[in-house]
């Protein structure tokens, strides 16, 4: 093996929000320092690579979206490899390593990566490197960094073994031809692999000691005894640091005049067809003294082709907060340039391999449009971004601290002071006032501003031409790195947008006197493939939806009521709803509507609980929905096991959905008479059969 030649491997990524792509770019960048070359593509670009004919090792980085789906960019690829007509040796020639990204807050952790990994194995592909599963709940870098560190040796071993096989084939060919060529000795692969390990360790040591040493003479002042975002303490304050390589710049921004028009935000949609729709009603569902404010919005979709089923989700295209955009422009010294058009191009002669114009950035728009509609300015900065910010910082102490936060030695500080408190670019610029990044760095490192997803809370059958949804106005309290509280990017914007429309009456189905609205928003469909009513209306089902988790179930019940009115000869199964909130008189959402559903027979059983109300009876009532579910153990078991019914859960994952699934496991264990492990298997079977369904968020 000639060590001077760069060996190629195929690098594929499947991303939803940019994480997997950023990690793939890091792998591509590091490959060169290890004498390798990464041929990188989005997994959706199937015209640019061919796994059926791929001879070199393949590295796949893939995220997970929703409650366990592959990202949108991987849908076609997954559909292709799941073709049941493919033979079991279809990918027998393929060697690959896979890094899956996920969040253990969700039941189907890293399911996007697991789905691809499992199917490639079924089709005969072989691992050259163990699969890595990174957890965003505790910090992706805890798995990603060591997985990448070990990748290089695994790749070199794969190439060496590949050469060994090739040499074996050559030896066989010579022997079979009975030529007079002298015997060729097979290389000692074990000794070569051992040599590779020594070389790899040498490269790492060299990188750490010679290329990435950082000045250790800069220490915090004696009074700073506690670490913080801006201060470090021993030992890191005097450690030599191993920091990432400086990412090459690849974007060039040219300011132009103020003449022209910005593109429509609908053009930023890459996931489907966008619709501009009017907001025709806004209702506050909670009392003013409720801990959270819940709003219901009604959209007019009558003149569009937008279609949905109860249980579906859809996305809202939202802008960043206007005050935060203005503040960012001010800090960057660009206040007078906000209305100027800018031309964004790939920098000529950039060292970034395969650099392309970001799809979410228009080729020509105003600076303010880019910062408002295109970039997630509240995103937690990745370490590569921190590394780039080091070069834009003039104060030596601030420079050192940024180096610490992006270094391997500062991994715990990064988690504690950046990732966990959700520090964003504005927070960093306030904390490190000598840092003045260029506009091109922001475009290179800030991810795309993601549309926000909401569950539909209506039925097109019940309310033709209307789409309703419910949300809490998200509040982020002030913290040491942020002296003022924030509202959620989308919920805060929507609340301000509909303030003139707001009605305070809670009986939203009977609300009269709708005033015409000129407020419009851009939406696009995101259908849910499974979270729908049973196709057979005679099948019973149970719904668990505390707080705004009740949203899709209002659509379910509206739809069921209309079907009952139109098909009086049909048989309908029983329906259960478990609802919970803090206070009965403050945040009991859809109270009047639920009473109507009960009275007309659409809803068979309604079970409610209130976690913050003081008990009035001698026996303390259950506080949470999972506690109420346990009270109806026999009914849960009957509907799920005997009557093959459905069980739906919607709402908070960590504090509710996990508790509900634990309750169901305990019920199955008790009612079936099996141990907990066996009960968990029964629940897994129900999930697999799409009869235990979740629509949850963290």
XYZ file of C-alpha atoms in Angstrom:
698
model
C 0.000 0.000 0.000
C 1.474 3.317 -1.037
C 0.942 5.648 1.894
C 1.512 8.771 -0.242
C -1.655 8.218 -2.278
C -4.913 9.534 -0.886
C -7.462 6.762 -0.675
C -11.090 7.614 -1.417
C -14.185 6.727 0.585
C -17.820 7.636 -0.013
C -19.387 9.898 2.633
C -23.197 10.207 2.699
C -25.296 12.317 5.049
C -29.038 12.563 5.660
C -30.026 15.641 7.618
C -33.204 17.350 8.785
C -31.865 20.441 10.537
C -28.236 20.475 9.431
C -26.596 18.465 12.237
C -25.697 15.426 10.150
C -24.369 17.615 7.342
C -22.158 19.600 9.738
C -20.705 16.362 11.154
C -20.145 14.970 7.646
C -18.322 18.185 6.716
C -16.121 17.770 9.795
C -15.287 14.199 8.697
C -14.522 15.412 5.183
C -12.273 18.140 6.527
C -10.336 15.795 8.823
C -9.935 13.148 6.126
C -7.166 15.063 4.361
C -4.960 15.157 7.469
C -5.157 11.347 7.565
C -4.186 10.894 3.934
C -7.742 10.131 2.846
C -10.277 11.793 0.583
C -14.007 11.898 1.305
C -16.380 11.984 -1.655
C -19.353 13.634 0.115
C -23.001 13.779 -1.003
C -26.419 14.229 0.524
C -28.033 10.791 0.543
C -30.863 12.223 -1.600
C -28.420 12.907 -4.477
C -28.710 9.353 -5.763
C -27.709 10.419 -9.265
C -24.209 11.271 -7.975
C -23.311 7.966 -6.321
C -24.129 4.300 -6.872
C -24.017 1.945 -3.899
C -24.711 -1.020 -6.173
C -21.328 -0.476 -7.831
C -19.423 1.105 -4.914
C -16.080 -0.575 -4.232
C -14.685 1.769 -1.584
C -15.810 1.977 2.066
C -18.955 4.004 2.734
C -19.506 6.255 5.760
C -23.105 7.305 6.519
C -24.178 10.039 8.956
C -27.952 10.090 9.444
C -30.295 11.889 11.816
C -33.804 11.037 13.014
C -36.863 13.260 12.825
C -40.393 13.188 14.222
C -40.885 10.299 16.625
C -38.475 7.987 14.814
C -38.577 8.668 11.081
C -35.592 9.042 8.773
C -35.068 12.680 7.740
C -36.934 13.970 4.704
C -33.726 13.859 2.656
C -33.475 10.081 3.224
C -37.044 9.104 2.363
C -36.359 8.142 -1.256
C -33.206 6.251 -0.299
C -35.000 4.304 2.443
C -37.893 3.508 0.122
C -35.423 2.248 -2.487
C -33.504 -0.092 -0.170
C -36.713 -1.388 1.428
C -37.831 -2.839 -1.900
C -38.738 -6.423 -0.966
C -37.667 -7.660 -4.388
C -33.989 -6.975 -3.586
C -31.995 -10.204 -3.030
C -30.246 -10.831 0.333
C -26.816 -10.416 -1.310
C -27.690 -7.125 -3.039
C -25.052 -5.215 -1.048
C -22.723 -8.135 -0.296
C -19.862 -6.149 -1.819
C -20.448 -3.118 0.427
C -18.423 -2.158 3.501
C -19.788 0.681 5.595
C -19.752 2.504 8.924
C -22.800 4.376 10.193
C -23.221 7.203 12.692
C -26.809 7.763 13.810
C -28.017 10.944 15.515
C -31.047 11.000 17.797
C -32.551 12.034 21.111
C -33.205 9.501 23.864
C -36.129 11.653 25.034
C -38.026 9.866 22.243
C -39.059 6.215 22.243
C -37.532 5.344 18.865
C -34.035 6.641 19.600
C -31.849 6.988 16.489
C -34.452 5.057 14.526
C -33.486 6.754 11.254
C -29.960 5.342 11.517
C -31.131 2.010 12.904
C -33.573 1.549 10.017
C -30.870 2.085 7.383
C -28.307 0.032 9.320
C -30.670 -2.917 9.762
C -31.727 -2.934 6.106
C -28.159 -2.734 4.777
C -27.288 -5.734 6.962
C -30.302 -7.638 5.623
C -29.033 -6.964 2.102
C -25.593 -8.405 2.830
C -23.546 -5.266 3.548
C -20.747 -5.582 6.115
C -19.583 -3.206 8.852
C -15.963 -2.127 8.607
C -16.556 0.004 11.745
C -19.026 -0.292 14.598
C -22.217 1.773 14.390
C -22.280 4.885 16.590
C -25.506 6.264 18.093
C -25.188 9.839 19.363
C -27.697 11.267 21.828
C -28.634 14.949 21.602
C -30.239 14.662 25.046
C -26.816 14.484 26.713
C -24.696 15.987 23.925
C -23.981 14.548 20.491
C -20.271 15.246 20.869
C -19.931 12.599 23.617
C -20.301 9.920 20.913
C -19.506 11.856 17.737
C -15.975 12.976 18.696
C -14.597 9.549 19.721
C -16.438 7.881 16.817
C -14.687 10.184 14.345
C -11.352 9.664 16.145
C -11.621 5.909 15.652
C -12.886 6.140 12.077
C -9.483 6.791 10.475
C -7.806 3.632 11.689
C -10.892 1.600 10.753
C -10.840 3.054 7.228
C -7.130 2.358 6.783
C -7.618 -1.207 7.995
C -10.493 -1.593 5.531
C -8.286 -0.381 2.682
C -5.491 -2.713 3.764
C -7.810 -5.720 3.934
C -9.235 -4.707 0.567
C -5.724 -4.736 -0.900
C -5.049 -8.086 0.714
C -8.104 -9.583 -0.956
C -7.032 -8.104 -4.269
C -3.566 -9.588 -3.881
C -5.069 -12.972 -3.012
C -7.102 -12.834 -6.207
C -3.959 -12.021 -8.183
C -2.129 -14.950 -6.606
C -4.992 -17.291 -7.513
C -4.999 -16.035 -11.084
C -1.248 -16.620 -11.441
C -1.509 -20.104 -9.961
C -4.385 -21.081 -12.210
C -2.516 -19.986 -15.329
C 0.363 -22.363 -14.414
C 2.874 -19.699 -15.457
C 6.532 -19.717 -14.484
C 6.153 -16.573 -12.368
C 7.826 -17.072 -8.953
C 5.545 -17.560 -5.902
C 4.157 -14.273 -4.559
C 4.105 -13.997 -0.777
C 0.856 -12.757 0.812
C 1.595 -9.641 2.884
C 1.409 -9.951 6.658
C -1.820 -7.968 7.195
C -1.652 -8.218 10.990
C 1.760 -6.548 11.124
C 0.632 -3.854 8.687
C -2.453 -3.118 10.786
C -0.278 -2.852 13.911
C 1.968 -0.415 12.040
C -1.118 1.616 11.037
C -2.160 1.844 14.681
C 1.255 3.197 15.640
C 1.171 5.691 12.764
C -2.370 6.778 13.670
C -1.391 7.360 17.304
C 1.600 9.334 16.045
C -0.606 11.556 13.896
C -2.923 12.246 16.808
C -0.035 13.029 19.161
C 1.540 15.317 16.588
C -1.736 17.137 16.029
C -2.237 17.650 19.728
C 1.293 18.717 20.580
C 2.512 20.681 17.596
C -0.427 21.914 15.552
C -2.975 22.727 18.228
C -1.066 24.067 21.210
C -2.711 27.170 22.634
C -1.117 29.801 24.850
C -1.494 28.658 28.472
C -0.206 31.853 30.047
C -3.675 33.429 29.940
C -5.414 32.568 33.202
C -8.483 33.845 34.949
C -8.130 36.468 37.618
C -7.906 35.270 41.256
C -11.410 36.448 42.140
C -13.014 34.170 39.524
C -13.286 31.040 41.623
C -16.391 29.671 39.869
C -16.390 28.754 36.179
C -18.913 30.421 33.871
C -19.452 31.107 30.198
C -16.697 33.734 30.247
C -14.403 32.401 33.003
C -12.550 29.132 33.482
C -10.764 27.680 36.487
C -8.040 25.123 37.005
C -7.178 22.753 35.474
C -8.539 23.882 32.102
C -7.459 27.495 32.590
C -3.805 26.414 32.398
C -4.087 23.371 30.158
C -2.697 22.960 26.679
C -5.754 22.763 24.446
C -6.625 20.494 21.575
C -8.905 22.692 19.451
C -10.584 21.880 16.117
C -8.930 22.922 12.889
C -10.078 26.303 11.618
C -12.921 25.703 9.131
C -12.066 27.240 5.746
C -14.217 30.203 4.742
C -16.248 29.583 1.616
C -18.908 32.311 1.390
C -18.423 35.748 -0.119
C -20.943 38.544 0.528
C -21.169 41.619 -1.656
C -23.298 44.604 -0.642
C -25.356 46.211 -3.376
C -27.967 48.977 -3.548
C -31.395 49.183 -1.879
C -33.424 48.707 -5.056
C -35.466 45.584 -5.690
C -37.832 43.178 -3.951
C -37.143 40.387 -1.518
C -38.270 36.884 -2.464
C -41.405 35.489 -0.871
C -40.767 33.424 2.283
C -42.729 30.636 0.561
C -39.762 30.172 -1.789
C -37.699 29.037 1.193
C -39.763 25.843 1.437
C -37.877 22.800 0.219
C -40.196 20.163 1.713
C -43.316 20.675 -0.421
C -45.888 23.189 -1.619
C -46.352 26.307 0.458
C -49.605 28.197 0.966
C -50.228 31.748 2.096
C -53.367 31.643 4.259
C -55.355 34.129 6.324
C -55.777 33.907 10.083
C -59.544 34.210 10.551
C -59.880 33.661 14.299
C -57.729 33.743 17.416
C -58.971 32.616 20.829
C -57.209 32.581 24.184
C -58.152 29.268 25.755
C -56.655 29.947 29.192
C -57.449 32.490 31.859
C -55.116 35.452 32.347
C -53.791 34.008 35.619
C -52.887 30.623 34.085
C -49.205 29.676 34.265
C -49.107 29.234 30.488
C -51.105 31.029 27.827
C -52.717 28.746 25.241
C -54.051 30.161 21.967
C -56.189 28.613 19.242
C -55.821 29.965 15.701
C -58.140 29.280 12.785
C -56.789 29.475 9.230
C -58.742 29.849 6.022
C -57.645 27.163 3.535
C -60.825 27.242 1.411
C -59.160 28.716 -1.680
C -56.144 26.404 -1.552
C -55.416 22.768 -2.376
C -54.141 22.182 1.173
C -55.585 18.920 2.468
C -55.274 17.130 5.802
C -56.643 14.419 8.043
C -57.238 14.712 11.794
C -53.938 13.741 13.424
C -51.771 15.316 10.724
C -49.226 18.030 11.381
C -48.294 21.059 9.332
C -45.466 23.591 9.415
C -45.495 27.361 9.861
C -42.767 29.458 8.256
C -41.836 32.027 10.889
C -39.369 34.918 11.139
C -36.841 35.707 13.835
C -37.754 38.339 16.406
C -37.398 41.777 14.819
C -35.739 43.267 17.917
C -33.113 40.511 17.986
C -32.373 41.070 14.296
C -31.925 44.812 14.893
C -29.699 44.132 17.898
C -27.539 41.752 15.884
C -27.180 44.314 13.101
C -26.169 46.939 15.672
C -23.519 44.734 17.323
C -22.071 43.817 13.930
C -21.921 47.497 12.962
C -24.351 46.945 10.092
C -27.381 48.948 11.293
C -27.263 51.149 8.222
C -26.990 48.163 5.858
C -30.124 46.227 6.803
C -32.138 47.313 3.756
C -29.229 46.873 1.341
C -29.374 43.921 -1.001
C -26.533 41.462 -0.725
C -25.234 38.988 -3.254
C -24.093 35.706 -1.698
C -21.590 33.592 -3.647
C -19.156 30.763 -3.088
C -15.715 32.270 -2.477
C -13.371 31.826 -5.391
C -10.417 29.610 -4.524
C -11.921 28.399 -1.233
C -10.192 25.442 0.364
C -13.510 23.929 1.403
C -14.017 20.857 -0.719
C -17.337 20.714 -2.552
C -18.437 24.144 -1.302
C -21.882 25.094 -2.595
C -24.250 28.008 -2.194
C -26.505 27.327 0.852
C -29.943 26.359 -0.458
C -31.743 28.364 2.225
C -30.007 31.639 1.301
C -31.401 33.551 -1.714
C -28.783 34.616 -4.233
C -30.041 38.171 -3.868
C -32.042 39.627 -0.985
C -31.630 42.270 1.687
C -29.398 41.645 4.665
C -32.384 42.029 6.971
C -34.335 39.402 4.998
C -31.507 36.870 5.451
C -31.252 37.487 9.194
C -35.046 37.528 9.596
C -36.222 34.594 7.459
C -33.225 32.416 6.595
C -30.869 31.923 9.571
C -31.623 30.392 12.982
C -29.973 33.175 14.976
C -31.000 31.496 18.272
C -29.248 28.239 17.376
C -26.703 26.932 19.892
C -23.307 27.535 18.198
C -21.427 24.399 17.226
C -17.795 24.042 18.226
C -16.693 24.752 14.650
C -18.472 28.115 14.870
C -16.760 28.878 18.199
C -13.444 28.015 16.574
C -14.138 30.469 13.752
C -15.176 33.151 16.272
C -11.764 32.860 17.950
C -10.225 34.498 14.877
C -12.708 37.399 15.118
C -11.927 38.170 18.772
C -9.329 40.781 19.712
C -9.213 40.500 23.524
C -6.660 37.856 24.562
C -8.670 36.595 27.549
C -11.883 36.288 25.520
C -9.971 34.542 22.753
C -8.573 32.009 25.205
C -12.001 31.256 26.692
C -13.541 30.650 23.270
C -10.658 28.294 22.523
C -11.375 26.433 25.760
C -15.072 26.090 24.965
C -14.399 24.522 21.554
C -11.507 22.335 22.727
C -11.617 18.694 23.683
C -10.474 19.606 27.185
C -13.402 22.036 27.481
C -16.110 19.557 26.455
C -17.842 19.632 29.852
C -17.694 23.451 29.959
C -19.229 23.594 26.485
C -22.077 21.352 27.627
C -22.633 23.219 30.885
C -22.297 26.812 29.693
C -23.271 26.686 26.006
C -25.388 23.674 25.068
C -27.530 23.162 28.171
C -28.503 26.854 28.713
C -29.137 27.194 24.949
C -26.669 30.048 24.523
C -27.034 31.679 21.112
C -24.940 34.000 18.953
C -26.345 37.169 20.541
C -25.527 35.820 24.005
C -21.945 35.130 22.891
C -21.513 38.565 21.355
C -22.676 40.167 24.616
C -20.424 37.905 26.700
C -17.384 38.407 24.440
C -17.662 42.058 23.338
C -14.400 42.069 21.383
C -15.768 39.356 19.073
C -16.905 40.854 15.765
C -17.603 38.140 13.199
C -18.024 38.900 9.534
C -21.358 38.415 7.811
C -20.036 35.540 5.734
C -19.186 33.590 8.912
C -22.789 33.893 10.097
C -24.076 32.554 6.781
C -21.542 29.718 6.863
C -22.203 28.586 10.434
C -25.756 29.496 11.424
C -28.223 26.772 10.375
C -31.385 27.259 8.372
C -34.292 28.819 10.272
C -36.538 25.791 10.643
C -40.308 25.909 10.105
C -42.213 25.045 13.275
C -44.516 22.024 13.315
C -47.989 21.938 14.910
C -50.702 19.307 15.260
C -53.973 19.982 13.456
C -56.833 20.550 15.905
C -59.794 20.284 13.558
C -61.546 18.144 10.963
C -62.037 19.260 7.362
C -65.258 17.230 7.425
C -66.555 19.158 10.430
C -65.192 22.593 9.430
C -64.750 22.615 5.630
C -62.151 25.080 4.420
C -60.784 25.670 7.928
C -57.687 24.482 9.764
C -57.270 25.029 13.510
C -54.275 24.528 15.768
C -53.433 25.146 19.415
C -50.173 26.168 21.062
C -48.757 27.484 24.307
C -46.784 30.723 24.072
C -43.329 29.427 24.938
C -41.439 31.445 27.559
C -37.692 31.338 28.210
C -36.898 32.976 31.572
C -33.952 35.304 32.092
C -30.670 33.608 33.066
C -27.067 34.634 33.837
C -26.197 34.823 30.137
C -29.454 36.550 29.163
C -30.845 39.325 31.368
C -34.281 39.412 29.699
C -36.869 36.685 29.112
C -37.681 35.501 25.602
C -40.745 34.101 23.922
C -40.520 31.229 21.458
C -39.506 32.260 17.943
C -42.758 31.117 16.328
C -45.227 31.219 19.225
C -44.087 34.698 20.242
C -44.424 35.935 16.655
C -47.873 34.361 16.210
C -49.126 35.793 19.521
C -48.065 39.299 18.506
C -49.462 38.861 14.999
C -52.964 37.861 16.147
C -53.232 40.192 19.158
C -55.835 42.424 17.384
C -57.974 39.340 16.635
C -57.872 37.818 20.071
C -61.158 36.649 21.589
C -61.384 35.661 25.215
C -64.525 33.518 25.055
C -63.618 29.855 25.409
C -66.485 28.204 23.550
C -64.630 28.464 20.282
C -66.998 26.271 18.272
C -69.859 28.668 18.969
C -67.885 31.926 18.811
C -69.678 34.461 16.628
C -68.889 37.783 15.067
C -65.680 36.810 13.305
C -63.859 39.879 12.095
C -62.084 39.771 8.738
C -58.320 39.491 9.060
C -55.591 40.730 6.790
C -52.921 38.823 8.723
C -51.470 35.986 6.676
C -48.930 33.268 7.322
C -47.138 30.719 5.137
C -47.744 27.037 5.851
C -47.037 23.675 4.239
C -48.292 20.170 4.919
C -46.437 17.573 6.949
C -48.772 14.554 6.911
C -48.504 11.982 9.675
C -48.486 8.499 8.200
C -49.859 6.730 11.294
C -51.422 9.077 13.883
C -54.913 8.797 12.419
C -58.287 7.443 13.461
C -58.797 3.689 12.949
C -59.992 2.979 9.412
C -62.781 0.853 10.897
C -65.082 3.152 12.956
C -66.279 0.208 15.069
C -62.833 -0.178 16.638
C -62.611 1.445 20.112
C -59.790 3.794 21.019
C -58.334 5.664 23.982
C -56.728 9.115 23.865
C -54.329 10.623 26.413
C -53.702 14.326 25.901
C -53.008 16.682 28.818
C -52.619 20.416 28.171
C -52.188 21.265 24.499
C -51.723 17.532 23.895
C -55.507 17.487 23.525
C -55.156 19.335 20.214
C -55.307 16.444 17.680
C -58.043 14.712 19.680
C -60.416 17.645 19.187
C -59.999 16.956 15.458
C -60.603 13.234 16.073
C -63.835 13.948 17.963
C -65.080 16.524 15.457
C -64.515 14.010 12.674
C -66.221 11.214 14.627
C -69.221 13.455 15.397
C -69.687 14.294 11.719
C -69.423 10.631 10.710
C -72.061 9.717 13.317
C -74.396 12.396 11.910
C -73.904 11.284 8.294
C -73.908 7.496 8.853
C -76.546 6.643 11.416
C -76.476 2.979 10.386
C -72.763 2.543 11.136
C -71.432 0.894 14.262
C -69.027 3.097 16.256
C -66.589 1.885 18.905
C -66.321 3.487 22.321
C -64.011 6.481 22.793
C -62.029 7.454 25.894
C -60.216 10.717 26.614
C -57.823 11.227 29.531
C -57.172 14.952 29.973
C -55.196 16.828 32.602
C -54.146 20.385 33.388
C -52.994 22.438 36.374
C -56.215 24.176 37.412
C -59.812 23.343 36.512
C -60.836 27.006 36.331
C -57.724 28.385 34.583
C -56.447 26.038 31.869
C -59.091 23.376 31.246
C -58.902 23.558 27.439
C -62.062 22.900 25.367
C -64.124 22.272 28.507
C -67.449 23.210 26.883
C -66.692 21.362 23.660
C -65.832 18.173 25.559
C -69.111 18.393 27.458
C -70.952 18.623 24.122
C -69.083 15.588 22.756
C -70.106 13.655 25.867
C -73.742 14.726 25.635
C -74.152 13.769 21.976
C -72.394 10.407 22.441
C -69.307 11.161 20.331
C -67.131 10.788 23.432
C -68.008 7.794 25.596
C -65.737 8.415 28.591
C -63.996 11.604 29.770
C -61.519 11.308 32.660
C -59.835 14.477 33.940
C -57.330 15.484 36.619
C -55.928 18.775 37.922
C -52.398 18.700 39.270
C -52.324 22.026 41.152
C -55.850 22.234 42.584
C -56.158 21.515 46.304
C -58.208 18.366 46.981
C -61.698 18.966 48.350
C -62.488 15.337 49.196
C -60.987 13.157 51.913
C -59.419 10.886 49.301
C -56.751 12.694 47.290
C -57.616 12.467 43.574
C -54.970 11.505 41.002
C -52.774 14.410 39.879
C -51.567 13.281 36.467
C -53.055 11.491 33.467
C -50.819 8.451 33.927
C -52.285 8.068 37.424
C -55.822 8.219 36.025
C -54.986 5.644 33.337
C -53.921 3.209 36.085
C -57.389 3.497 37.675
C -58.915 1.985 34.526
C -56.532 -0.926 34.136
C -59.159 -3.504 33.182
C -60.674 -1.224 30.529
C -57.240 -0.451 29.049
C -56.379 -4.161 28.843
C -59.795 -5.042 27.390
C -59.619 -2.432 24.633
C -55.997 -3.120 23.699
C -55.941 -6.904 23.941
C -59.471 -8.266 23.581
C -61.003 -5.695 21.255
C -57.795 -4.836 19.348
C -58.344 -1.141 19.935
C -55.997 1.815 19.563
C -54.203 3.896 22.193
C -53.073 7.449 21.354
C -50.737 9.657 23.406
C -50.016 13.297 22.603
C -48.006 15.862 24.546
C -44.813 16.222 26.551
C -42.457 13.283 26.167
C -40.322 13.406 29.283
C -42.862 14.284 31.948
C -45.973 12.599 30.560
C -45.628 10.165 27.659
C -42.993 8.047 29.405
C -45.187 7.932 32.517
C -48.167 6.804 30.441
C -46.197 4.030 28.725
C -44.905 2.872 32.142
C -48.505 2.785 33.381
C -49.605 0.723 30.366
C -46.721 -1.712 30.913
C -47.763 -2.150 34.552
C -51.399 -2.652 33.497
C -50.456 -5.290 30.918
C -48.238 -7.059 33.449
C -51.011 -7.129 36.052
C -53.957 -7.945 33.808
C -52.207 -10.551 31.651
C -50.285 -12.046 34.569
C -46.771 -11.727 33.137
C -43.569 -10.112 34.365
C -42.629 -6.574 33.415
C -40.211 -7.618 30.659
C -42.918 -9.662 28.949
C -45.359 -6.759 29.315
C -42.811 -4.460 27.644
C -42.655 -6.917 24.753
C -46.447 -6.790 24.428
C -46.318 -2.975 24.311
C -43.549 -3.146 21.693
C -45.790 -5.420 19.615
C -48.628 -2.891 19.915
C -46.286 -0.120 18.767
C -45.145 -2.234 15.842
C -48.773 -2.876 14.871
C -49.409 0.903 14.986
C -52.020 0.460 17.720
C -50.055 2.299 20.415
C -49.281 5.651 18.824
C -47.512 8.752 20.067
C -47.255 12.352 18.885
C -44.879 13.809 21.441
C -42.330 16.569 21.898
C -39.566 17.327 24.402
